[in-house]
Coordinates of C-alpha atoms and ligand atoms in Angstrom, one line a residue:
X1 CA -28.5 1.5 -11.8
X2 CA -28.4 5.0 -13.4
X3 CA -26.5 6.2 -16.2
X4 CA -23.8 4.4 -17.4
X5 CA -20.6 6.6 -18.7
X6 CA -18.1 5.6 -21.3
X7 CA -14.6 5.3 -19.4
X8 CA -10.8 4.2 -20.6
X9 CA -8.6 3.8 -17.8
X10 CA -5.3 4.1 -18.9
X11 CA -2.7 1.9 -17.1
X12 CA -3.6 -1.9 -15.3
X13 CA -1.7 -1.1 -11.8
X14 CA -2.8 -1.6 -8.4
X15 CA -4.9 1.9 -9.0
X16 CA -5.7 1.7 -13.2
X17 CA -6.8 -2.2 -12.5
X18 CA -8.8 -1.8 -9.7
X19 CA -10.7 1.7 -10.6
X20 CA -11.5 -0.3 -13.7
X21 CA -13.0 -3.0 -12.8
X22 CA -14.8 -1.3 -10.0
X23 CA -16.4 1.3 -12.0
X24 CA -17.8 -1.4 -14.3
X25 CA -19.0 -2.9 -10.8
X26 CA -21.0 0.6 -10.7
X27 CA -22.3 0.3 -14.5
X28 CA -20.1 2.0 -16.8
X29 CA -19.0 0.9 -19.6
X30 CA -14.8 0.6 -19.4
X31 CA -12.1 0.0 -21.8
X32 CA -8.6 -0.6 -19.4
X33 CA -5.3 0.0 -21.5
X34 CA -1.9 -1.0 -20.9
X35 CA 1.0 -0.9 -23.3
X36 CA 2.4 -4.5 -22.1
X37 CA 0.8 -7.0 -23.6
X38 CA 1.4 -10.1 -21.8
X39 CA -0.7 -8.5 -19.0
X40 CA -3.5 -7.4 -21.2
X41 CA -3.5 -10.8 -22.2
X42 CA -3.5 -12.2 -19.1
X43 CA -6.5 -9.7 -18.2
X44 CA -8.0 -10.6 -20.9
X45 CA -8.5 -14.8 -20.0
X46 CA -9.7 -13.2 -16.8
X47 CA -6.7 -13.2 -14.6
X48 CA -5.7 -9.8 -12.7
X49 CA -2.2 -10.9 -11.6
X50 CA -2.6 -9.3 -8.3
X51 CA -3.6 -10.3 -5.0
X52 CA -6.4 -8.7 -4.1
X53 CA -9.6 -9.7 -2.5
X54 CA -12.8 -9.6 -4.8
X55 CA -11.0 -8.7 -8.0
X56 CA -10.9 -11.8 -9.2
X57 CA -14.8 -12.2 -8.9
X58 CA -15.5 -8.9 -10.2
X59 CA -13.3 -9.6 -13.1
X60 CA -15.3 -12.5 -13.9
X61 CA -18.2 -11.2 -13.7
X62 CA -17.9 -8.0 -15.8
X63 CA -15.3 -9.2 -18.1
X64 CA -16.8 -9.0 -22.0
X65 CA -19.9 -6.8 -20.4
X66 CA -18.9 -3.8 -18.5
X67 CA -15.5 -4.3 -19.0
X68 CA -12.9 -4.6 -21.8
X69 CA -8.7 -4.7 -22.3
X70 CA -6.8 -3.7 -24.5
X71 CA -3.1 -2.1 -26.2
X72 CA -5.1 0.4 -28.5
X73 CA -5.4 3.6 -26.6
X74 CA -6.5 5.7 -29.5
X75 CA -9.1 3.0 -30.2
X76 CA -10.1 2.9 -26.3
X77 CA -10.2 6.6 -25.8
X78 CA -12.4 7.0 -29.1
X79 CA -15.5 6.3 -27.1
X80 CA -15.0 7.6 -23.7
X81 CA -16.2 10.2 -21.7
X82 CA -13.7 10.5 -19.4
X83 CA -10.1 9.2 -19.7
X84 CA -8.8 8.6 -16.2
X85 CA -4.8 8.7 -16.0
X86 CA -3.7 5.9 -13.5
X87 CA -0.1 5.4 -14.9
X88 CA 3.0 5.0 -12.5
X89 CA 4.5 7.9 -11.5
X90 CA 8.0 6.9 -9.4
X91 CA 10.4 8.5 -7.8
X92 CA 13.1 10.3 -9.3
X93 CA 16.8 10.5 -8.2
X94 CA 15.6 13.9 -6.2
X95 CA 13.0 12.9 -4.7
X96 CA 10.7 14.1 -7.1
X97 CA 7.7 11.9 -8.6
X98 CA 8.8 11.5 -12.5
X99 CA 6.1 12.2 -14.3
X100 CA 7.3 10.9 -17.8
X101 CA 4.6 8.1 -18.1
X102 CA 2.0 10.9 -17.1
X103 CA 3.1 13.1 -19.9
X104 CA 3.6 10.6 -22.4
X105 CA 0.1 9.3 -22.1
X106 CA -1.0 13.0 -22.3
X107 CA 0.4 13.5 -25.8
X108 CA -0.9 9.9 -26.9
X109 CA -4.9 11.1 -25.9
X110 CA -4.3 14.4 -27.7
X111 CA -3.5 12.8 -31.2
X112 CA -6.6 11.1 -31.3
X113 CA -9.0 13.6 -29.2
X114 CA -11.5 14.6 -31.6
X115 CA -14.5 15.4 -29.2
X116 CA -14.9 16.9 -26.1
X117 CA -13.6 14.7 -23.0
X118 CA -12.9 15.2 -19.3
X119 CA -9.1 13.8 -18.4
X120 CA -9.0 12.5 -15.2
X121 CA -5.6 12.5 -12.8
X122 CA -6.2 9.1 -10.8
X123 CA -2.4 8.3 -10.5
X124 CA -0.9 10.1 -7.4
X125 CA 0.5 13.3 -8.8
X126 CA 2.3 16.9 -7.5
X127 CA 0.3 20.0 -7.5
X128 CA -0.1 21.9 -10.6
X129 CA 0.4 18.8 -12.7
X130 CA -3.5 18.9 -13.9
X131 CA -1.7 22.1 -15.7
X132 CA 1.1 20.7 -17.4
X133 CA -1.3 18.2 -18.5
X134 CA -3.7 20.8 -19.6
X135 CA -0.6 22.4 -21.5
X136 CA 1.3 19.2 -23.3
X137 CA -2.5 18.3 -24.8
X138 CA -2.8 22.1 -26.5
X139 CA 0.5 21.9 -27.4
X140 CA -0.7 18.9 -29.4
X141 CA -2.7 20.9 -31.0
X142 CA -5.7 20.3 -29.3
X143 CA -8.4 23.4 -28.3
X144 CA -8.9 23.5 -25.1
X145 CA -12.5 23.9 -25.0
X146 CA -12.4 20.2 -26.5
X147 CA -11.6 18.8 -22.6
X148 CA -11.1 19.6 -19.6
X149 CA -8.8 18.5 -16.8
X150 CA -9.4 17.5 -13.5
X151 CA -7.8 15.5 -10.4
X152 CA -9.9 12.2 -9.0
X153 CA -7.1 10.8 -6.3
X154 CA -7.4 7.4 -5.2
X155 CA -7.5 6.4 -1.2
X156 CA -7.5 2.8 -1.9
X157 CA -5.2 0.3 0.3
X158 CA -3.7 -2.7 -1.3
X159 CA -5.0 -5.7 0.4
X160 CA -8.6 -4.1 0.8
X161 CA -8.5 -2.0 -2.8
X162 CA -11.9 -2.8 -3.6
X163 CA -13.4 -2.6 -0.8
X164 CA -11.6 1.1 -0.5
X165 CA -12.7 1.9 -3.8
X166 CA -16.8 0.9 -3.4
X167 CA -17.2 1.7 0.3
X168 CA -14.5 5.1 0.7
X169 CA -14.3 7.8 3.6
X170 CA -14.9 10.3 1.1
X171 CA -14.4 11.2 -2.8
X172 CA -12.7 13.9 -3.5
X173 CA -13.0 16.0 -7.2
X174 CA -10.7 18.7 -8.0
X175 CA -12.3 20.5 -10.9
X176 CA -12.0 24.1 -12.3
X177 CA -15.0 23.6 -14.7
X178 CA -18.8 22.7 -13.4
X179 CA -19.1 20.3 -16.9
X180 CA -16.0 18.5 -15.7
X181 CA -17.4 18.2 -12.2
X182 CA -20.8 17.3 -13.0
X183 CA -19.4 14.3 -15.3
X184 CA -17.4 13.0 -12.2
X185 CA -20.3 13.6 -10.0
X186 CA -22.1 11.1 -12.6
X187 CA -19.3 8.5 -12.4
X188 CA -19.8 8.3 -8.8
X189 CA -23.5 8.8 -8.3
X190 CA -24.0 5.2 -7.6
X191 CA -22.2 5.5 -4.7
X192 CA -23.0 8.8 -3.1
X193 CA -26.6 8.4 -4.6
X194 CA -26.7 5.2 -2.4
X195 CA -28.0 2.9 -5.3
X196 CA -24.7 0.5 -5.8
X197 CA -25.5 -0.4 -1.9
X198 CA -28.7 -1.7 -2.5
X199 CA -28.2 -4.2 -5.0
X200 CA -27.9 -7.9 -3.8
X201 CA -24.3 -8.7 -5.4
X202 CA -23.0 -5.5 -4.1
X203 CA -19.6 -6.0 -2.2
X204 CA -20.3 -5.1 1.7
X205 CA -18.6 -3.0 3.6
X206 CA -19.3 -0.2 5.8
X207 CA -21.0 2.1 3.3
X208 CA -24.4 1.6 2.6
X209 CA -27.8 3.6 0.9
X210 CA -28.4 4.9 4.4
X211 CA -24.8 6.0 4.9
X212 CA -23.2 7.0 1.7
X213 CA -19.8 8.0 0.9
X214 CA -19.7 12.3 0.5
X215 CA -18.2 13.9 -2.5
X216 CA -15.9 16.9 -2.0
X217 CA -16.0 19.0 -5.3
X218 CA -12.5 21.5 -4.6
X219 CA -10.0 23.1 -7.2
X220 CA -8.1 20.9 -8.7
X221 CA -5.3 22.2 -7.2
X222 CA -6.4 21.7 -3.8
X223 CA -7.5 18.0 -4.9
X224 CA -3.8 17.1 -5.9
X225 CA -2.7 18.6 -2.5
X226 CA -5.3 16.2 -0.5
X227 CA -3.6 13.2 -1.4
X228 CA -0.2 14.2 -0.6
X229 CA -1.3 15.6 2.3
X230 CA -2.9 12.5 3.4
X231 CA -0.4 10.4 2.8
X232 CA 2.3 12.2 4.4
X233 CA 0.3 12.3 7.4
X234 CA -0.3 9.2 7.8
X235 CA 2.9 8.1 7.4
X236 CA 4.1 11.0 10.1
X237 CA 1.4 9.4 12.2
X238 CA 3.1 6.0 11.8
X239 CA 7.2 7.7 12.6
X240 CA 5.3 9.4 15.0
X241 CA 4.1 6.6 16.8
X242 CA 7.3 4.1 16.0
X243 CA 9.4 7.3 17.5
X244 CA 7.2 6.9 20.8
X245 CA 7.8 2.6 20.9
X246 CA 11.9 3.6 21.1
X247 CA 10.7 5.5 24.2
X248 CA 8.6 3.2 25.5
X249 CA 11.5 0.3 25.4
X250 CA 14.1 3.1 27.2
X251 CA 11.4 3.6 29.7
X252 CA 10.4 0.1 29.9
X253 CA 6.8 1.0 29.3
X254 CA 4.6 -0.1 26.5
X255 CA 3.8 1.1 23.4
X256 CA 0.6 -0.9 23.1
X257 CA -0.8 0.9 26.1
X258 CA 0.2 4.2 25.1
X259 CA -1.0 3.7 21.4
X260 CA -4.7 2.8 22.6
X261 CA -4.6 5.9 25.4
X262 CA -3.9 8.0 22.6
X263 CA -6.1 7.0 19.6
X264 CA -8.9 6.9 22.2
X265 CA -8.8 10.7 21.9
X266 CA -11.5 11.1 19.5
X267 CA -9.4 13.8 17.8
X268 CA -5.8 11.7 17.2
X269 CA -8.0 8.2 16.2
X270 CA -7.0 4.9 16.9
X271 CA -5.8 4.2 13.1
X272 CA -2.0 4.1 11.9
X273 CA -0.8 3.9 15.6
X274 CA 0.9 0.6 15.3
X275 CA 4.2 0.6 15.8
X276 CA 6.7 -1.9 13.7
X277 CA 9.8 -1.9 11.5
X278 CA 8.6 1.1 9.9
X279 CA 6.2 2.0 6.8
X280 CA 6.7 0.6 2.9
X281 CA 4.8 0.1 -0.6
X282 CA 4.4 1.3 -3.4
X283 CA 2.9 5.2 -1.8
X284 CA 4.4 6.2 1.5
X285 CA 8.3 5.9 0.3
X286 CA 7.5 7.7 -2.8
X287 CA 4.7 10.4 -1.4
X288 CA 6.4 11.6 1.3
X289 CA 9.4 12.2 -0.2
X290 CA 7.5 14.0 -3.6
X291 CA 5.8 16.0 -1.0
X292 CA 9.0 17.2 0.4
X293 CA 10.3 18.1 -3.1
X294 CA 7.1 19.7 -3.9
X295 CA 7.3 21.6 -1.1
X296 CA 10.8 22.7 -1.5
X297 CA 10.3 24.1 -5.2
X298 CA 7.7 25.6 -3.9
X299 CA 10.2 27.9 -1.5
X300 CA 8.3 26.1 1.5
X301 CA 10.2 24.3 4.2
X302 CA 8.6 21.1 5.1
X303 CA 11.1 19.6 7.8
X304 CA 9.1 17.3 9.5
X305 CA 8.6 15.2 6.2
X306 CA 12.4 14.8 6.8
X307 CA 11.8 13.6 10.1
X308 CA 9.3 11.0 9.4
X309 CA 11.7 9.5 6.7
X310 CA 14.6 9.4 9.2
X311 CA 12.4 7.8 11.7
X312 CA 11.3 5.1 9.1
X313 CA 15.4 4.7 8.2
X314 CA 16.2 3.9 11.5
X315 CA 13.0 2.5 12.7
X316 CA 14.7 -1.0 10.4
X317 CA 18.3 -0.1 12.2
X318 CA 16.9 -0.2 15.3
X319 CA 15.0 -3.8 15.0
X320 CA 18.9 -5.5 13.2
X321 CA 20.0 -4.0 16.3
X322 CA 17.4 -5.9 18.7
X323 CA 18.0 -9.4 16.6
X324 CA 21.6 -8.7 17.1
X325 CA 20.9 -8.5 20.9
X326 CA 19.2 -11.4 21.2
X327 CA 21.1 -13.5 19.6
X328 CA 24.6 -12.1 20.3
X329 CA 26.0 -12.5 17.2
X330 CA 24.9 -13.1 13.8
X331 CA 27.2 -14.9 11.5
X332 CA 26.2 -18.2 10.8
X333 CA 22.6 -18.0 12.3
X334 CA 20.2 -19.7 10.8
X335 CA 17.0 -17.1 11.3
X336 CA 13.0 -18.1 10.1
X337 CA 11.3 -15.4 8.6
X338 CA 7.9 -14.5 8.2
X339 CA 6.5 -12.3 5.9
X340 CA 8.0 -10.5 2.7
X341 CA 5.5 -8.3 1.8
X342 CA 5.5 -4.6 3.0
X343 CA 2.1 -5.4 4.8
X344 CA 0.1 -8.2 5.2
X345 CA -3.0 -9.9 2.9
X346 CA -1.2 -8.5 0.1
X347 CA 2.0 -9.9 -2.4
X348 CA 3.2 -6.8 -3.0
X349 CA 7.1 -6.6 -2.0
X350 CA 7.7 -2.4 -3.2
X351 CA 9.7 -1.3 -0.4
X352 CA 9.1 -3.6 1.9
X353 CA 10.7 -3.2 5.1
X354 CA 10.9 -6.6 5.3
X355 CA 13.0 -7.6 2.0
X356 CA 15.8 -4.5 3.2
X357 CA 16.2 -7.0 6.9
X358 CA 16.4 -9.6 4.7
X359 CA 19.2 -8.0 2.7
X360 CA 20.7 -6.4 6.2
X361 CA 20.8 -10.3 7.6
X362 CA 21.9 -11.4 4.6
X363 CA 25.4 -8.8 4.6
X364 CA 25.4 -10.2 8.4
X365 CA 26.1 -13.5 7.5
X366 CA 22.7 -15.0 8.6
X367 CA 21.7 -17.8 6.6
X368 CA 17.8 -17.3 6.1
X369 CA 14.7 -19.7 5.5
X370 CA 11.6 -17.5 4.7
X371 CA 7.8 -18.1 4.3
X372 CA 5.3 -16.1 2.9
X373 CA 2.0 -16.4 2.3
X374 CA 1.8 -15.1 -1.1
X375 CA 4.8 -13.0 -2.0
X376 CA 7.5 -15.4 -2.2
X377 CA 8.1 -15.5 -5.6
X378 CA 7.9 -12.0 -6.2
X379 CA 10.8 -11.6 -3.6
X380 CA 12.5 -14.4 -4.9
X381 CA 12.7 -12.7 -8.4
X382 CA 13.5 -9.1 -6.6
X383 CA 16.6 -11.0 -4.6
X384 CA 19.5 -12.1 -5.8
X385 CA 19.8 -16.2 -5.6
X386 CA 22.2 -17.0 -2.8
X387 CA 22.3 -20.5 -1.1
X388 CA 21.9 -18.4 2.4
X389 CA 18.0 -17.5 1.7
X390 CA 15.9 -20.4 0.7
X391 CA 11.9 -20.5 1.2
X392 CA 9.6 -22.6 2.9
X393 CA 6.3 -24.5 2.4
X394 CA 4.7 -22.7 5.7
X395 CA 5.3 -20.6 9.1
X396 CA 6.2 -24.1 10.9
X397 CA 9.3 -25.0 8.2
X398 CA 10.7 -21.9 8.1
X399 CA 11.1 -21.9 12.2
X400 CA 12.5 -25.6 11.6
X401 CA 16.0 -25.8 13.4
X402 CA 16.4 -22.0 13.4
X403 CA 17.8 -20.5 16.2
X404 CA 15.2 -17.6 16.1
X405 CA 12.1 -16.7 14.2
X406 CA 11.4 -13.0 13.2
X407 CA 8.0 -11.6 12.0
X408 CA 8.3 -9.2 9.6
X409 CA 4.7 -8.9 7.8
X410 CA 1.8 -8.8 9.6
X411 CA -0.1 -11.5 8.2
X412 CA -3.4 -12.4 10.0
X413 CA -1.9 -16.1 9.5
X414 CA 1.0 -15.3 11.9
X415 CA -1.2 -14.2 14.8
X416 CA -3.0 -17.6 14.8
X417 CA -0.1 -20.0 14.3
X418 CA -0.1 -22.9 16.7
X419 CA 2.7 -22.1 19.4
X420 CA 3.7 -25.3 20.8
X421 CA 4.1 -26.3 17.2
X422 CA 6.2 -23.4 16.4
X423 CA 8.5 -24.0 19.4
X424 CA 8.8 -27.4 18.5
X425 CA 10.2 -27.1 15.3
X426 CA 12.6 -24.0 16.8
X427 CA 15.9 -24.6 17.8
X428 CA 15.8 -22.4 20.2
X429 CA 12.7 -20.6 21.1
X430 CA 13.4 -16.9 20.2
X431 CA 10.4 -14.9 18.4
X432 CA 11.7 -11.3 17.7
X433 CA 8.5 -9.9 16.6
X434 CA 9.0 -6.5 14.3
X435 CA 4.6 -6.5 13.8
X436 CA 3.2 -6.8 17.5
X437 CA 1.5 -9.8 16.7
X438 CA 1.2 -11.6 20.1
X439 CA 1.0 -11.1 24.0
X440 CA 4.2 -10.7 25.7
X441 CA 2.6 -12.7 28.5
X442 CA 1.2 -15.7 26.3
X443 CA 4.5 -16.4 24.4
X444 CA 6.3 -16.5 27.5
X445 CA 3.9 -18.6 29.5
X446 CA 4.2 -21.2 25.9
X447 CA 7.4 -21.2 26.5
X448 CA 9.2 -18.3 24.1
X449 CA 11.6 -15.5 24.4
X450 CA 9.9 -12.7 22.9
X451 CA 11.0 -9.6 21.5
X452 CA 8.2 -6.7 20.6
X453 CA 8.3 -3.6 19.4
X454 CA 8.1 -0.9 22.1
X455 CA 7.7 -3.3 24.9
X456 CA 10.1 -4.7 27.4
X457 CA 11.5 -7.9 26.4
X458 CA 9.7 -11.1 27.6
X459 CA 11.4 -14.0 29.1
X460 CA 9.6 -17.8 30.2
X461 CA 9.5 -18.1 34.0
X462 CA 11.3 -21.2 34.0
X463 CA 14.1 -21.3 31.8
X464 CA 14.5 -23.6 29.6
X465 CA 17.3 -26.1 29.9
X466 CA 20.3 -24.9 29.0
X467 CA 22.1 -25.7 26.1
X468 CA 26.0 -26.3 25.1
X469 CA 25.7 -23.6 22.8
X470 CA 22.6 -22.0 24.1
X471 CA 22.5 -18.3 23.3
X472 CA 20.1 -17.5 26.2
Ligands
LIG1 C1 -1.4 3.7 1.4 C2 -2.6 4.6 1.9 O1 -3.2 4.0 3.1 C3 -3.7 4.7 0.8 O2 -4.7 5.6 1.2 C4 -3.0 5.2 -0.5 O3 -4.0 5.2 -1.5 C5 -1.9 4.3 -0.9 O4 -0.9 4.2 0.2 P1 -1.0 1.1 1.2 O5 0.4 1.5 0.7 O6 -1.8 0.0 0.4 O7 -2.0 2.4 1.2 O8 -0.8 0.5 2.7 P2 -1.2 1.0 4.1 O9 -2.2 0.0 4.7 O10 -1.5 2.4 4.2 O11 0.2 0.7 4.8 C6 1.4 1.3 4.4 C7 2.6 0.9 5.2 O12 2.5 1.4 6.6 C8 2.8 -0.6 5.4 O13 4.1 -1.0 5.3 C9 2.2 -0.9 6.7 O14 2.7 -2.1 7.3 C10 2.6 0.3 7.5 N1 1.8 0.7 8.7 C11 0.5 1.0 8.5 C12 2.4 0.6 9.9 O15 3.5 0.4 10.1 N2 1.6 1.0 11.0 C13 0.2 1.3 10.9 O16 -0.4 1.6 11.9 C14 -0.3 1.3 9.6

């Protein structure tokens, strides 16, 4: 396709697996390492161990050829061109990302860097870490004309990561050297040049050779900023908007509405308006709050970032408060859940909003059935066992006998579940819908009481008959 670069992506996350395994999707030659075994392993017979759409198909079709695994980072590194850094980097008790693993892995490339290599940040980092980088490898003894340091962040959504990662809104290389810069620029010239597009296995999306992705060349600096930046925005954008669905329910208009009134201003967009139980993973949580500590050392005063958090606290108080409403009182309920992960189409649980409701019913006294699509067992081995929360085969058993049903992901599954069916197996037919999912007016005319998110609450127009212990 055009010249093919030696690469070692160090760590097998969501970010280090997927930058991998793409980039030998773009022709380069990779080595992925990761210090746990079992997953090497595991990547190794060709099984990624994530959810995630296409990976497994690019894995099987580059695996032995473009791509390799392995433990060895001295031997991986020996090779390569560029070393991208794609470690975790998690929050510290302040706030703070930890940047431990990041160092560590520095020190490990400088013993064994022999000639000259460009170190890439891909893991989601503070500003002026591509220095303290740049300083833990010479104080390994290393010159520092032998490499050069630069910052690569990665935009990529779990759920669509590949597609993120082949077709994205824009690449973005912080480099203080034009060698380092031109090297990246070579990485990614398959996709800016427009080439990757054309081939007849490339995965489609909405690049393509006559509308390719640009490539912003800034300081690295600036580059370690963008992605903080981006992320904090768009998690202000979500507070921003769930702060707007509280008014909307106090003025009994609807947050739907308002949301598409104002992402129709071409300046605002349409995206990260939708209002729910607030924002989670594995990014926002963290990002936000390293921005804010970033900011502070910094002797900058970044309040709003305080704001968006408190907004997503409460955004989870406010919807135990609506199930509480609905169903009076909560000991001894028996609720159906749906959905565990922090967003739908993927397995991932990291801060999901949905597993701290869980937790929040739980300390109520609710006994729970829940249903995921694919994260169950992850939250089953992130929960504590307790007889109160057992999980179900699909949507329809976990609404079985429950006297109301709560969506908590937003699965595409969810939105197309059969209604009557789900009202059947209800014991009552309460959906208390933290995700938006459905139309106010069609649950009620099947039959539901619906709670929404920023809209009034929705009742049937004939009631249904009452019950002896009926909580309507
Ligand atoms: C995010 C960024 O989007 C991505 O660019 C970055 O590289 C990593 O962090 P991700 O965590 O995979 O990606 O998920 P995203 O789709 O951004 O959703 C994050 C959270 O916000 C989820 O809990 C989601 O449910 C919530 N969300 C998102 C909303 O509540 N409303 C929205 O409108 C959008």
């Amino acid at each position: 396709m055009s010249d093919a670069i030696q690469i070692a992506v160090i760590g097998s996350g969501y970010v280090g697996l997927v930058a991998a395994v793409c980039f030998a999707e773009m022709g380069h030659q990779v080595v992925c390492v990761d210090n746990d075994e079992s997953k090497v392993a595991a990547l190794q017979a060709g099984d990624p161990q994530i959810h995630e759409l296409y990976l497994n198909d690019l894995l099987a079709r580059h695996r032995n050829t473009n791509i390799r695994f392995t433990t060895n980072l001295a031997h991986a590194t020996l090779a390569a061109q560029a070393i991208f850094i794609a470690v975790g980097t998690p929050q510290s008790e302040n706030g703070d990302a930890d940047l431990s693993y990041v160092e560590a892995v520095a020190c490990e490339i400088a013993r064994s860097l022999t000639s000259y290599k460009v170190i890439v940040e891909k893991s989601t980092v503070p500003v002026y870490t591509n220095e303290w980088i740049r300083r833990a490898i010479e104080r390994n003894g290393v010159d520092h004309l032998l490499f050069d340091v630069v910052s690569n962040p990665e935009f990529l959504r779990e759920g669509s990561a590949v597609t993120d990662f082949l077709h994205p809104d824009r690449i973005v290389i912080g480099a203080d050297h034009p060698r380092a810069a031109d090297l990246l620029s070579r990485i990614y010239a398959p996709l800016t040049s427009g080439l990757y597009y054309q081939q007849p296995t490339a995965i489609v999306g909405p690049c393509s050779a006559a509308q390719t992705p640009p490539l912003l060349l800034t300081s690295t600096k600036s580059a370690e900023i963008i992605k903080h930046a981006s992320n904090a925005f768009l998690a202000m954008k979500i507070s921003f908007i769930n702060a707007v669905s509280n008014l909307c329910e106090a003025a009994e208009a609807n947050v739907e509405q308002v949301a598409r009134g104002i992402g129709l201003d071409s300046r605002i967009g349409p995206r990260f308006l939708r209002p729910g139980i607030g924002y989670g993973g594995s990014c926002f949580p963290k990002d936000v709050a390293a921005f804010r500590a970033v900011a502070h050392q910094l002797g900058t005063d970044f309040g709003i970032l305080s704001e968006v958090e408190k907004i997503n606290l409460q955004q989870k108080k406010r919807f135990l408060n609506k199930v509480r409403s609905a169903l009076w009182t909560l000991r001894g309920k028996r609720i159906g859940v749906l959905g565990l992960a922090f967003k739908g189409e993927t397995d991932d649980i990291r801060e999901s909003p949905a597993i701290d409701l869980i937790h929040m019913l739980l300390a109520e006294g609710c006994t729970i059935v829940a249903y995921d699509p694919a994260a169950m067992s992850r939250a089953a081995a992130a929960i504590p066992a307790t007889p109160n929360l057992t999980y179900a085969a699909d949507s329809y058993a976990a609404a079985d006998a429950a006297d109301a049903l709560l969506i908590l992901t937003d699965w595409r599954e969810f939105a197309t579940l059969d209604l009557p069916r789900l009202k059947q197996s209800l014991r009552y037919p309460i959906v208390i819908d933290g995700r938006n999912l459905f139309d106010p007016e069609t649950m009620t005319q099947q039959g539901f009481t619906y709670f929404s998110i920023g809209r009034s609450p929705a009742y049937p127009a004939t009631k249904p008959k009452p019950h002896a212990n009926s909580v309507l």
